[in-house]
Short mmCIF file of C-alpha atoms in Angstrom, two decimals:
data_model
loop_
_atom_site.label_atom_id
_atom_site.label_comp_id
_atom_site.label_asym_id
_atom_site.label_seq_id
_atom_site.Cartn_x
_atom_site.Cartn_y
_atom_site.Cartn_z
CA UNK G 1 -20.06 51.08 -37.84
CA UNK G 2 -21.05 48.00 -39.82
CA UNK G 3 -24.37 46.40 -39.06
CA UNK G 4 -25.57 42.83 -39.01
CA UNK G 5 -28.61 42.03 -41.10
CA UNK G 6 -30.78 39.16 -39.92
CA UNK G 7 -31.34 37.94 -43.47
CA UNK G 8 -27.57 37.60 -43.90
CA UNK G 9 -27.28 35.69 -40.66
CA UNK G 10 -29.91 33.23 -41.80
CA UNK G 11 -28.40 32.96 -45.26
CA UNK G 12 -24.96 32.02 -43.93
CA UNK G 13 -26.21 29.80 -41.16
CA UNK G 14 -26.80 26.51 -43.02
CA UNK G 15 -23.31 26.43 -44.44
CA UNK G 16 -21.70 27.48 -41.17
CA UNK G 17 -23.64 24.77 -39.36
CA UNK G 18 -22.32 22.24 -41.84
CA UNK G 19 -18.82 23.47 -41.02
CA UNK G 20 -19.58 23.32 -37.30
CA UNK G 21 -20.76 19.75 -37.62
CA UNK G 22 -17.49 18.91 -39.34
CA UNK G 23 -15.55 20.62 -36.55
CA UNK G 24 -17.34 18.54 -33.92
CA UNK G 25 -16.88 15.27 -35.83
CA UNK G 26 -13.18 15.94 -36.42
CA UNK G 27 -12.69 16.81 -32.77
CA UNK G 28 -14.23 13.58 -31.54
CA UNK G 29 -12.35 11.44 -34.04
CA UNK G 30 -9.00 13.07 -33.21
CA UNK G 31 -9.72 12.95 -29.48
CA UNK G 32 -10.66 9.26 -29.59
CA UNK G 33 -7.46 8.40 -31.44
CA UNK G 34 -5.36 10.55 -29.13
CA UNK G 35 -6.77 9.11 -25.91
CA UNK G 36 -6.04 5.53 -26.93
CA UNK G 37 -2.67 6.35 -28.48
CA UNK G 38 -1.82 8.58 -25.52
CA UNK G 39 -2.22 5.69 -23.09
CA UNK G 40 -0.02 3.47 -25.26
CA UNK G 41 2.66 6.12 -25.62
CA UNK G 42 2.57 6.74 -21.86
CA UNK G 43 3.01 3.01 -21.16
CA UNK G 44 5.83 2.77 -23.71
CA UNK G 45 7.52 5.75 -22.16
CA UNK G 46 7.31 4.10 -18.73
CA UNK G 47 8.53 0.75 -20.06
CA UNK G 48 11.59 -0.88 -18.61
CA UNK G 49 12.84 -1.41 -22.15
CA UNK G 50 14.99 1.37 -23.55
CA UNK G 51 14.03 0.56 -27.12
CA UNK G 52 10.45 1.45 -26.30
CA UNK G 53 11.21 4.34 -24.00
CA UNK G 54 13.71 6.32 -26.02
CA UNK G 55 11.75 6.81 -29.26
CA UNK G 56 8.74 7.94 -27.23
CA UNK G 57 10.78 10.51 -25.35
CA UNK G 58 12.10 11.86 -28.65
CA UNK G 59 8.61 11.90 -30.17
CA UNK G 60 6.96 13.71 -27.27
CA UNK G 61 9.74 16.26 -26.91
CA UNK G 62 9.83 16.96 -30.64
CA UNK G 63 6.08 17.51 -30.83
CA UNK G 64 6.06 19.72 -27.75
CA UNK G 65 8.95 21.75 -29.10
CA UNK G 66 7.46 22.64 -32.49
CA UNK G 67 4.24 24.47 -33.48
CA UNK G 68 1.25 22.32 -34.29
CA UNK G 69 0.65 24.31 -37.44
CA UNK G 70 4.14 23.53 -38.66
CA UNK G 71 3.48 19.84 -38.01
CA UNK G 72 0.33 20.01 -40.13
CA UNK G 73 2.13 21.81 -42.93
CA UNK G 74 4.91 19.28 -42.80
CA UNK G 75 2.56 16.38 -43.25
CA UNK G 76 0.44 18.08 -45.89
CA UNK G 77 3.07 19.99 -47.92
CA UNK G 78 6.39 18.24 -47.23
CA UNK G 79 5.47 14.57 -47.18
CA UNK G 80 4.44 14.67 -50.88
CA UNK G 81 8.09 15.37 -51.77
CA UNK G 82 8.84 11.99 -50.28
CA UNK G 83 6.08 10.39 -52.29
CA UNK G 84 3.50 10.42 -49.50
CA UNK G 85 0.57 12.51 -50.62
CA UNK G 86 -2.30 12.44 -48.20
CA UNK G 87 -5.77 13.86 -48.70
CA UNK G 88 -6.21 16.99 -46.57
CA UNK G 89 -8.62 15.27 -44.22
CA UNK G 90 -6.20 12.41 -43.54
CA UNK G 91 -3.28 14.78 -43.10
CA UNK G 92 -5.37 16.86 -40.71
CA UNK G 93 -6.55 13.98 -38.57
CA UNK G 94 -3.09 12.41 -38.46
CA UNK G 95 -1.36 15.71 -37.74
CA UNK G 96 -3.57 16.83 -34.87
CA UNK G 97 -3.75 13.28 -33.46
CA UNK G 98 0.03 13.09 -33.37
CA UNK G 99 0.08 16.43 -31.61
CA UNK G 100 -2.61 15.67 -29.05
CA UNK G 101 -1.31 12.16 -28.40
CA UNK G 102 2.01 13.65 -27.31
CA UNK G 103 0.40 16.06 -24.85
CA UNK G 104 -2.13 13.55 -23.50
CA UNK G 105 0.55 10.90 -23.07
CA UNK G 106 2.32 13.19 -20.63
CA UNK G 107 -0.90 13.65 -18.67
CA UNK G 108 -1.45 9.88 -18.63
CA UNK G 109 2.13 9.18 -17.63
CA UNK G 110 1.71 11.40 -14.58
CA UNK G 111 -1.63 9.78 -13.80
CA UNK G 112 -0.29 6.25 -14.00
CA UNK G 113 2.82 7.17 -12.00
CA UNK G 114 0.60 8.50 -9.22
CA UNK G 115 -0.85 5.05 -8.53
CA UNK G 116 1.26 3.38 -5.82
CA UNK G 117 3.63 0.61 -6.90
CA UNK G 118 1.99 -1.55 -4.23
CA UNK G 119 -1.10 -1.81 -6.44
CA UNK G 120 0.92 -3.34 -9.26
CA UNK G 121 2.62 -5.69 -6.80
CA UNK G 122 -0.72 -6.80 -5.38
CA UNK G 123 -2.09 -7.42 -8.87
CA UNK G 124 0.93 -9.30 -10.15
CA UNK G 125 1.15 -11.36 -6.96
CA UNK G 126 -2.31 -12.66 -7.79
CA UNK G 127 -1.01 -13.86 -11.14
CA UNK G 128 -2.36 -11.03 -13.25
CA UNK G 129 -0.29 -10.27 -16.35
CA UNK G 130 1.12 -6.82 -17.03
CA UNK G 131 -1.77 -5.97 -19.33
CA UNK G 132 -4.37 -7.32 -16.94
CA UNK G 133 -2.87 -5.31 -14.08
CA UNK G 134 -2.95 -2.21 -16.23
CA UNK G 135 -6.45 -2.73 -17.58
CA UNK G 136 -8.15 -3.95 -14.40
CA UNK G 137 -6.23 -2.25 -11.61
CA UNK G 138 -3.99 0.66 -12.60
CA UNK G 139 -5.77 2.41 -15.47
CA UNK G 140 -9.22 2.52 -13.82
CA UNK G 141 -7.62 4.31 -10.88
CA UNK G 142 -5.52 6.58 -13.06
CA UNK G 143 -8.55 7.42 -15.22
CA UNK G 144 -10.10 9.24 -12.33
CA UNK G 145 -7.05 11.44 -11.92
CA UNK G 146 -6.63 12.30 -15.59
CA UNK G 147 -10.29 12.92 -16.34
CA UNK G 148 -10.29 16.70 -15.66
CA UNK G 149 -7.18 17.49 -17.77
CA UNK G 150 -8.51 15.25 -20.54
CA UNK G 151 -11.75 17.21 -20.70
CA UNK G 152 -9.68 20.40 -20.85
CA UNK G 153 -7.70 19.06 -23.81
CA UNK G 154 -10.94 18.12 -25.53
CA UNK G 155 -12.07 21.68 -25.09
CA UNK G 156 -8.94 23.15 -26.60
CA UNK G 157 -9.07 20.65 -29.48
CA UNK G 158 -12.45 22.05 -30.54
CA UNK G 159 -10.66 25.32 -31.17
CA UNK G 160 -7.43 23.84 -32.50
CA UNK G 161 -9.32 22.15 -35.33
CA UNK G 162 -9.49 25.67 -36.80
CA UNK G 163 -5.83 25.11 -37.74
CA UNK G 164 -7.14 22.61 -40.28
CA UNK G 165 -8.61 25.52 -42.26
CA UNK G 166 -5.02 26.26 -43.30
CA UNK G 167 -4.71 22.92 -45.05
CA UNK G 168 -8.06 23.41 -46.86
CA UNK G 169 -10.32 21.35 -44.63
CA UNK G 170 -13.80 22.85 -44.66
CA UNK G 171 -14.49 22.91 -40.97
CA UNK G 172 -16.20 25.87 -39.31
CA UNK G 173 -13.36 28.36 -39.63
CA UNK G 174 -12.61 27.61 -43.26
CA UNK G 175 -16.31 27.79 -44.11
CA UNK G 176 -16.33 31.29 -42.62
CA UNK G 177 -13.22 32.29 -44.56
CA UNK G 178 -14.74 31.07 -47.83
CA UNK G 179 -18.04 32.87 -47.21
CA UNK G 180 -16.15 36.03 -46.34
CA UNK G 181 -14.05 35.89 -49.48
CA UNK G 182 -17.12 35.80 -51.69
CA UNK G 183 -19.44 38.18 -49.80
CA UNK G 184 -17.03 40.44 -47.84
CA UNK G 185 -19.50 40.37 -44.91
CA UNK G 186 -16.73 39.52 -42.46
CA UNK G 187 -18.38 41.18 -39.48
CA UNK G 188 -21.53 39.11 -39.76
CA UNK G 189 -19.77 35.89 -40.68
CA UNK G 190 -17.06 35.87 -38.04
CA UNK G 191 -19.47 36.96 -35.35
CA UNK G 192 -21.57 33.96 -36.26
CA UNK G 193 -18.50 31.73 -36.33
CA UNK G 194 -17.48 32.96 -32.89
CA UNK G 195 -20.91 32.32 -31.46
CA UNK G 196 -21.03 28.84 -32.95
CA UNK G 197 -17.61 27.96 -31.46
CA UNK G 198 -18.79 29.24 -28.12
CA UNK G 199 -22.00 27.23 -28.26
CA UNK G 200 -19.97 24.10 -29.01
CA UNK G 201 -17.36 24.71 -26.34
CA UNK G 202 -19.24 26.17 -23.43
CA UNK G 203 -21.03 22.95 -22.35
CA UNK G 204 -17.66 21.19 -22.29
CA UNK G 205 -16.16 24.01 -20.28
CA UNK G 206 -18.99 23.58 -17.80
CA UNK G 207 -18.39 19.86 -17.72
CA UNK G 208 -14.68 20.38 -17.11
CA UNK G 209 -15.39 22.69 -14.19
CA UNK G 210 -17.95 20.31 -12.79
CA UNK G 211 -15.70 17.28 -13.04
CA UNK G 212 -12.84 19.17 -11.45
CA UNK G 213 -15.01 20.27 -8.57
CA UNK G 214 -16.21 16.69 -8.07
CA UNK G 215 -12.66 15.42 -8.01
CA UNK G 216 -11.46 18.08 -5.66
CA UNK G 217 -14.21 17.11 -3.23
CA UNK G 218 -12.44 13.76 -2.81
CA UNK G 219 -8.83 14.52 -1.99
CA UNK G 220 -7.28 11.08 -1.82
CA UNK G 221 -7.76 8.65 -4.70
CA UNK G 222 -7.51 5.76 -2.28
CA UNK G 223 -9.93 7.28 0.18
CA UNK G 224 -12.94 5.60 -1.31
CA UNK G 225 -15.07 8.65 -1.70
CA UNK G 226 -12.95 9.10 -4.77
CA UNK G 227 -13.47 5.72 -6.37
CA UNK G 228 -17.14 5.87 -5.58
CA UNK G 229 -17.34 9.16 -7.39
CA UNK G 230 -15.39 7.67 -10.24
CA UNK G 231 -17.91 4.91 -10.59
CA UNK G 232 -20.60 7.47 -10.50
CA UNK G 233 -18.87 9.52 -13.21
CA UNK G 234 -17.56 6.70 -15.39
CA UNK G 235 -19.89 3.84 -14.62
CA UNK G 236 -18.89 0.67 -12.79
CA UNK G 237 -15.30 -0.24 -13.54
CA UNK G 238 -13.89 -3.69 -14.15
CA UNK G 239 -16.81 -5.46 -12.58
CA UNK G 240 -16.75 -9.18 -12.63
CA UNK A 4 6.65 -31.25 12.05
CA UNK A 5 8.15 -30.32 8.71
CA UNK A 6 10.02 -33.50 7.96
CA UNK A 7 7.38 -35.32 5.98
CA UNK A 8 7.99 -37.83 3.23
CA UNK A 9 7.03 -35.19 0.66
CA UNK A 10 9.58 -32.75 -0.66
CA UNK A 11 9.45 -29.33 0.98
CA UNK A 12 7.09 -26.80 -0.58
CA UNK A 13 9.72 -24.07 -0.36
CA UNK A 14 13.47 -24.57 -0.49
CA UNK A 15 15.68 -21.56 0.07
CA UNK A 16 19.35 -22.27 -0.43
CA UNK A 17 22.17 -19.89 0.41
CA UNK A 18 20.33 -16.74 -0.63
CA UNK A 19 21.94 -13.30 -0.65
CA UNK A 20 20.09 -10.15 -1.50
CA UNK A 21 21.66 -6.73 -1.81
CA UNK A 22 20.20 -3.37 -2.61
CA UNK A 23 23.17 -1.62 -4.13
CA UNK A 24 25.91 -2.02 -1.55
CA UNK A 25 23.52 -2.78 1.26
CA UNK A 26 23.33 -6.50 1.98
CA UNK A 27 19.85 -7.31 3.24
CA UNK A 28 19.93 -11.10 3.16
CA UNK A 29 23.07 -13.01 4.02
CA UNK A 30 23.35 -16.71 3.24
CA UNK A 31 19.78 -17.56 4.13
CA UNK A 32 18.88 -21.23 3.92
CA UNK A 33 15.48 -22.56 4.92
CA UNK A 34 13.08 -25.34 4.01
CA UNK A 35 9.36 -25.18 4.57
CA UNK A 36 7.30 -28.33 4.54
CA UNK A 37 3.69 -28.74 3.46
CA UNK A 38 1.28 -27.62 6.16
CA UNK A 39 3.96 -25.93 8.18
CA UNK A 40 3.38 -22.56 9.80
CA UNK A 41 6.65 -20.68 10.02
CA UNK A 42 6.84 -17.45 11.99
CA UNK A 43 9.68 -15.14 10.98
CA UNK A 44 10.58 -12.72 13.74
CA UNK A 45 13.35 -10.23 14.29
CA UNK A 46 14.13 -6.57 14.80
CA UNK A 47 13.16 -3.94 12.21
CA UNK A 48 15.48 -3.88 9.23
CA UNK A 49 16.61 -7.45 9.72
CA UNK A 50 15.49 -8.52 6.24
CA UNK A 51 12.29 -10.37 7.18
CA UNK A 52 10.09 -8.58 4.68
CA UNK A 53 12.69 -8.78 1.92
CA UNK A 54 13.00 -12.50 2.58
CA UNK A 55 9.25 -12.94 2.26
CA UNK A 56 9.11 -10.89 -0.92
CA UNK A 57 11.83 -13.06 -2.46
CA UNK A 58 9.58 -16.09 -2.01
CA UNK A 59 7.14 -14.90 -4.68
CA UNK A 60 9.77 -13.02 -6.61
CA UNK A 61 8.63 -9.52 -5.79
CA UNK A 62 12.36 -9.20 -5.16
CA UNK A 63 15.06 -10.85 -7.22
CA UNK A 64 17.85 -12.49 -5.29
CA UNK A 65 21.50 -11.59 -5.75
CA UNK A 66 22.78 -15.09 -5.14
CA UNK A 67 21.41 -18.48 -4.17
CA UNK A 68 18.41 -20.54 -5.15
CA UNK A 69 14.72 -20.56 -4.33
CA UNK A 70 12.50 -23.48 -5.29
CA UNK A 71 8.74 -23.67 -5.00
CA UNK A 72 7.23 -27.17 -5.08
CA UNK A 73 10.45 -28.45 -6.51
CA UNK A 74 10.54 -25.98 -9.38
CA UNK A 75 13.41 -23.49 -9.50
CA UNK A 76 11.99 -19.98 -9.24
CA UNK A 77 15.27 -18.12 -9.02
CA UNK A 78 18.82 -19.36 -9.14
CA UNK A 79 22.08 -17.50 -9.24
CA UNK A 80 24.84 -19.84 -8.24
CA UNK A 81 28.32 -20.25 -9.67
CA UNK A 82 28.60 -23.43 -11.71
CA UNK A 83 24.83 -23.83 -12.05
CA UNK A 84 22.59 -22.47 -14.77
CA UNK A 85 21.03 -19.15 -13.80
CA UNK A 86 17.25 -19.19 -13.62
CA UNK A 87 15.15 -16.06 -13.54
CA UNK A 88 11.51 -16.91 -14.13
CA UNK A 89 9.49 -14.21 -15.78
CA UNK A 90 6.38 -13.74 -17.89
CA UNK A 91 4.04 -16.70 -18.16
CA UNK A 92 6.13 -19.09 -16.04
CA UNK A 93 6.36 -16.61 -13.19
CA UNK A 94 2.68 -15.84 -13.45
CA UNK A 95 1.73 -19.49 -13.20
CA UNK A 96 3.87 -19.86 -10.14
CA UNK A 97 2.52 -16.78 -8.43
CA UNK A 98 -1.03 -18.01 -8.90
CA UNK A 99 -0.24 -20.65 -6.30
CA UNK A 100 1.38 -18.29 -3.78
CA UNK A 101 -0.86 -15.91 -1.89
CA UNK A 102 0.59 -12.83 -0.24
CA UNK A 103 -0.97 -10.40 2.21
CA UNK A 104 0.69 -7.03 2.75
CA UNK A 105 1.09 -4.80 5.76
CA UNK A 106 -0.87 -2.00 4.07
CA UNK A 107 -3.57 -4.39 2.70
CA UNK A 108 -3.14 -3.01 -0.84
CA UNK A 109 -6.74 -3.71 -1.76
CA UNK A 110 -7.89 -2.33 -5.09
CA UNK A 111 -9.68 0.84 -3.97
CA UNK A 112 -11.94 1.11 -7.02
CA UNK A 113 -13.42 -2.35 -6.51
CA UNK A 114 -15.83 -3.65 -3.88
CA UNK A 115 -14.71 -6.26 -1.34
CA UNK A 116 -16.37 -8.93 -3.45
CA UNK A 117 -14.79 -7.69 -6.68
CA UNK A 118 -11.39 -7.61 -5.00
CA UNK A 119 -11.82 -11.29 -4.23
CA UNK A 120 -13.25 -12.38 -7.59
CA UNK A 121 -10.86 -10.41 -9.82
CA UNK A 122 -8.03 -12.94 -9.99
CA UNK A 123 -10.15 -16.12 -10.12
CA UNK A 124 -12.13 -14.69 -13.06
CA UNK A 125 -9.25 -13.17 -15.01
CA UNK A 126 -6.39 -15.50 -14.09
CA UNK A 127 -8.01 -18.86 -13.30
CA UNK A 128 -10.79 -18.22 -15.82
CA UNK A 129 -13.45 -19.29 -13.34
CA UNK A 130 -16.95 -18.27 -14.42
CA UNK A 131 -18.16 -15.04 -12.79
CA UNK A 132 -21.05 -16.84 -11.10
CA UNK A 133 -18.80 -19.52 -9.66
CA UNK A 134 -16.22 -16.92 -8.59
CA UNK A 135 -18.93 -14.96 -6.84
CA UNK A 136 -20.14 -17.98 -4.93
CA UNK A 137 -16.58 -18.78 -3.90
CA UNK A 138 -15.86 -15.19 -2.91
CA UNK A 139 -19.00 -14.98 -0.81
CA UNK A 140 -17.98 -18.15 0.99
CA UNK A 141 -14.49 -16.76 1.64
CA UNK A 142 -15.82 -13.41 2.85
CA UNK A 143 -18.09 -15.38 5.16
CA UNK A 144 -15.14 -17.33 6.42
CA UNK A 145 -13.27 -14.14 7.37
CA UNK A 146 -16.44 -12.80 8.97
CA UNK A 147 -17.35 -10.23 6.32
CA UNK A 148 -20.31 -11.80 4.55
CA UNK A 149 -22.33 -8.64 5.04
CA UNK A 150 -19.61 -6.33 3.65
CA UNK A 151 -19.32 -7.82 0.17
CA UNK A 152 -20.55 -4.72 -1.62
CA UNK A 153 -18.48 -2.25 0.41
CA UNK A 154 -15.52 -0.41 -1.04
CA UNK A 155 -12.22 -0.79 0.81
CA UNK A 156 -12.35 2.78 2.10
CA UNK A 157 -15.67 2.05 3.76
CA UNK A 158 -14.09 -0.75 5.81
CA UNK A 159 -11.95 -0.62 8.93
CA UNK A 160 -8.29 -1.61 8.75
CA UNK A 161 -8.98 -5.02 10.23
CA UNK A 162 -11.83 -5.60 7.80
CA UNK A 163 -9.68 -4.53 4.86
CA UNK A 164 -6.95 -6.89 5.95
CA UNK A 165 -9.43 -9.74 6.16
CA UNK A 166 -10.66 -8.94 2.65
CA UNK A 167 -7.01 -9.04 1.55
CA UNK A 168 -6.68 -12.51 3.08
CA UNK A 169 -9.84 -13.66 1.31
CA UNK A 170 -8.51 -12.20 -1.94
CA UNK A 171 -5.33 -14.24 -1.65
CA UNK A 172 -7.20 -17.40 -0.61
CA UNK A 173 -9.52 -17.14 -3.60
CA UNK A 174 -6.69 -18.34 -5.82
CA UNK A 175 -6.51 -21.55 -3.81
CA UNK A 176 -2.81 -21.13 -3.08
CA UNK A 177 -0.42 -23.81 -1.91
CA UNK A 178 1.45 -21.28 0.17
CA UNK A 179 0.41 -18.12 1.96
CA UNK A 180 2.83 -15.32 2.80
CA UNK A 181 1.93 -12.74 5.44
CA UNK A 182 4.01 -9.59 5.70
CA UNK A 183 3.51 -7.94 9.09
CA UNK A 184 -0.18 -7.92 8.39
CA UNK A 185 -1.20 -6.61 11.81
CA UNK A 186 1.40 -3.86 12.15
CA UNK A 187 -0.99 -1.17 10.98
CA UNK A 188 -3.86 -2.36 13.16
CA UNK A 189 -4.98 -1.60 16.69
CA UNK A 190 -5.13 -4.50 19.19
CA UNK A 191 -8.79 -5.24 18.67
CA UNK A 192 -8.46 -5.45 14.90
CA UNK A 193 -5.24 -7.39 15.29
CA UNK A 194 -7.13 -10.01 17.27
CA UNK A 195 -9.77 -10.46 14.58
CA UNK A 196 -7.13 -10.86 11.87
CA UNK A 197 -5.05 -13.31 13.90
CA UNK A 198 -8.19 -15.32 14.53
CA UNK A 199 -8.49 -15.81 10.75
CA UNK A 200 -4.85 -16.91 10.56
CA UNK A 201 -5.34 -19.35 13.39
CA UNK A 202 -8.26 -20.88 11.50
CA UNK A 203 -6.16 -21.21 8.35
CA UNK A 204 -3.35 -22.89 10.25
CA UNK A 205 -5.89 -25.32 11.64
CA UNK A 206 -6.94 -26.24 8.12
CA UNK A 207 -3.38 -27.19 7.25
CA UNK A 208 -2.46 -24.19 5.09
CA UNK A 209 1.27 -23.73 4.61
CA UNK A 210 2.10 -20.28 5.88
CA UNK A 211 5.09 -18.01 6.31
CA UNK A 212 4.21 -15.28 8.75
CA UNK A 213 6.47 -12.29 9.27
CA UNK A 214 5.22 -10.88 12.52
CA UNK A 215 5.83 -8.80 15.61
CA UNK A 216 3.14 -10.71 17.47
CA UNK A 217 5.29 -12.94 19.67
CA UNK A 218 2.26 -14.46 21.36
CA UNK A 219 0.84 -15.44 18.02
CA UNK A 220 4.17 -16.79 16.79
CA UNK A 221 4.45 -18.89 19.87
CA UNK A 222 0.93 -20.25 19.93
CA UNK A 223 0.26 -20.91 16.24
CA UNK A 224 3.57 -21.49 14.47
CA UNK A 225 5.20 -24.91 14.21
CA UNK A 226 8.51 -23.25 13.80
CA UNK A 227 9.96 -19.86 14.62
CA UNK A 228 12.81 -18.28 12.70
CA UNK A 229 14.75 -15.37 14.12
CA UNK A 230 16.46 -13.10 11.64
CA UNK A 231 19.01 -10.49 12.64
CA UNK A 232 21.06 -8.46 10.18
CA UNK A 233 19.91 -10.52 7.21
CA UNK A 234 20.89 -13.85 8.74
CA UNK A 235 18.90 -16.60 10.33
CA UNK A 236 20.25 -16.57 13.85
CA UNK A 237 18.15 -19.31 15.30
CA UNK A 238 15.26 -21.50 14.27
CA UNK A 239 13.29 -24.17 16.00
CA UNK A 240 10.00 -25.00 17.67
CA UNK A 241 8.55 -21.81 19.16
CA UNK A 242 8.57 -23.20 22.66
CA UNK A 243 12.25 -23.85 22.43
CA UNK A 244 13.13 -20.57 20.69
CA UNK A 245 11.09 -18.49 23.11
CA UNK A 246 11.52 -20.64 26.20
CA UNK A 247 15.09 -21.83 25.94
CA UNK A 248 16.92 -19.82 23.30
CA UNK A 249 20.31 -21.21 22.39
CA UNK A 250 21.90 -18.08 21.04
CA UNK A 251 22.85 -14.89 22.79
CA UNK A 252 21.31 -12.83 19.95
CA UNK A 253 17.97 -14.55 20.44
CA UNK A 254 18.02 -13.87 24.17
CA UNK A 255 18.88 -10.21 23.53
CA UNK A 256 16.11 -9.87 20.97
CA UNK A 257 13.50 -11.52 23.14
CA UNK A 258 14.47 -9.34 26.06
CA UNK A 259 14.13 -6.17 24.01
CA UNK A 260 10.74 -7.29 22.72
CA UNK A 261 9.45 -8.22 26.13
CA UNK A 262 10.61 -4.94 27.57
CA UNK A 263 8.75 -3.00 24.87
#
């Protein structure tokens, strides 16, 4: 039975924390890109124009039908053959963003589709443009519905950034692998890595549960308890 | 009324509308003059709502022409250039046409006041302060001055519908369309909403009112239009249409309504 020595724990900690910080930063950057891009992809996929709709369907289905790791490898190892050599960090951010955008866009598409057509009609009858209707009327209502699944995706992204270790990005997982390769103290190191991941993720898991419970307490998005909660969760929306 | 020196505010010429193979409007022709209050009545499924929705292009017509203040909004006629306003041109036109829906369709995430100020601020580019002042005045006018900060779900149906009217009025429209706006309301709330409409008519607002409220149609409208099966069967002053209907269809409809 191997043992864990406190001095080892403390010795590895600074470097692992550096890796953890990188993991958190990468997660937020990728998530921010994916949320914005996800909304745009969702809108394009719901467009009345085929030229916008069709490529997005192909994109989303392709991404959902292939492993994320393969997508990362493709960008990092295959693109250079076509003259596109990206630094690992760029390849990693692009790869995971492309992946998460596809999944989030499906969530957002469902969320937007759940807002009654009558809301769009009311907005456009007042002279609001398509984008104004979206920004001021539809998306604020859809945001409430997609908030819980979005927090869940954020949570899984924290862990999925470990895939980036395989294209040499020194996030938490790769830092652990490197330390293990030089010291062979895998038990100590990966226990620490596991605990650090858990410490990062658990608050978000709690938040996800909390948000979901809040939302469930208000069954109908048009019932008013809902929107009031949304304002309470997200801050006042589209105020004049 | 109706025949003023000015050109009509709405001109509907020979309009057909089909959903697939179902013909909902059948050669509808109608002119609405400035300040006129036109009540559109008829049995369920007669095309009243579709007709109203064509007037601000929530529906596209299959054939015919619709003009608003002289400008062609939609036209699909053989031998004449087809017009299908969209984008900016359609938007500009819709700014001047207010519509109130049966189900209110208020924005549930915004307060009553924000519902009213949204379009003036973002479409007319009125300053937020000015929009607020205007919205407060309008909410006062529909009797809801004290509900400005309430969310739609915290209001009764009649109150929501009055907010919806204020929301449409905030754009200072030249024409107001009302689509069975009291159908979802109980009698008491219906009365408070109709009171607002009566006031508007008194101020000279041009209105097209699709309604089941025969009493209201008779007492407030300048003109009543009876639609059956997508056609205008009879139109005329309410007293004549209700009191001395010329067509058999009108008599049959009125009888069925009165019996109900």
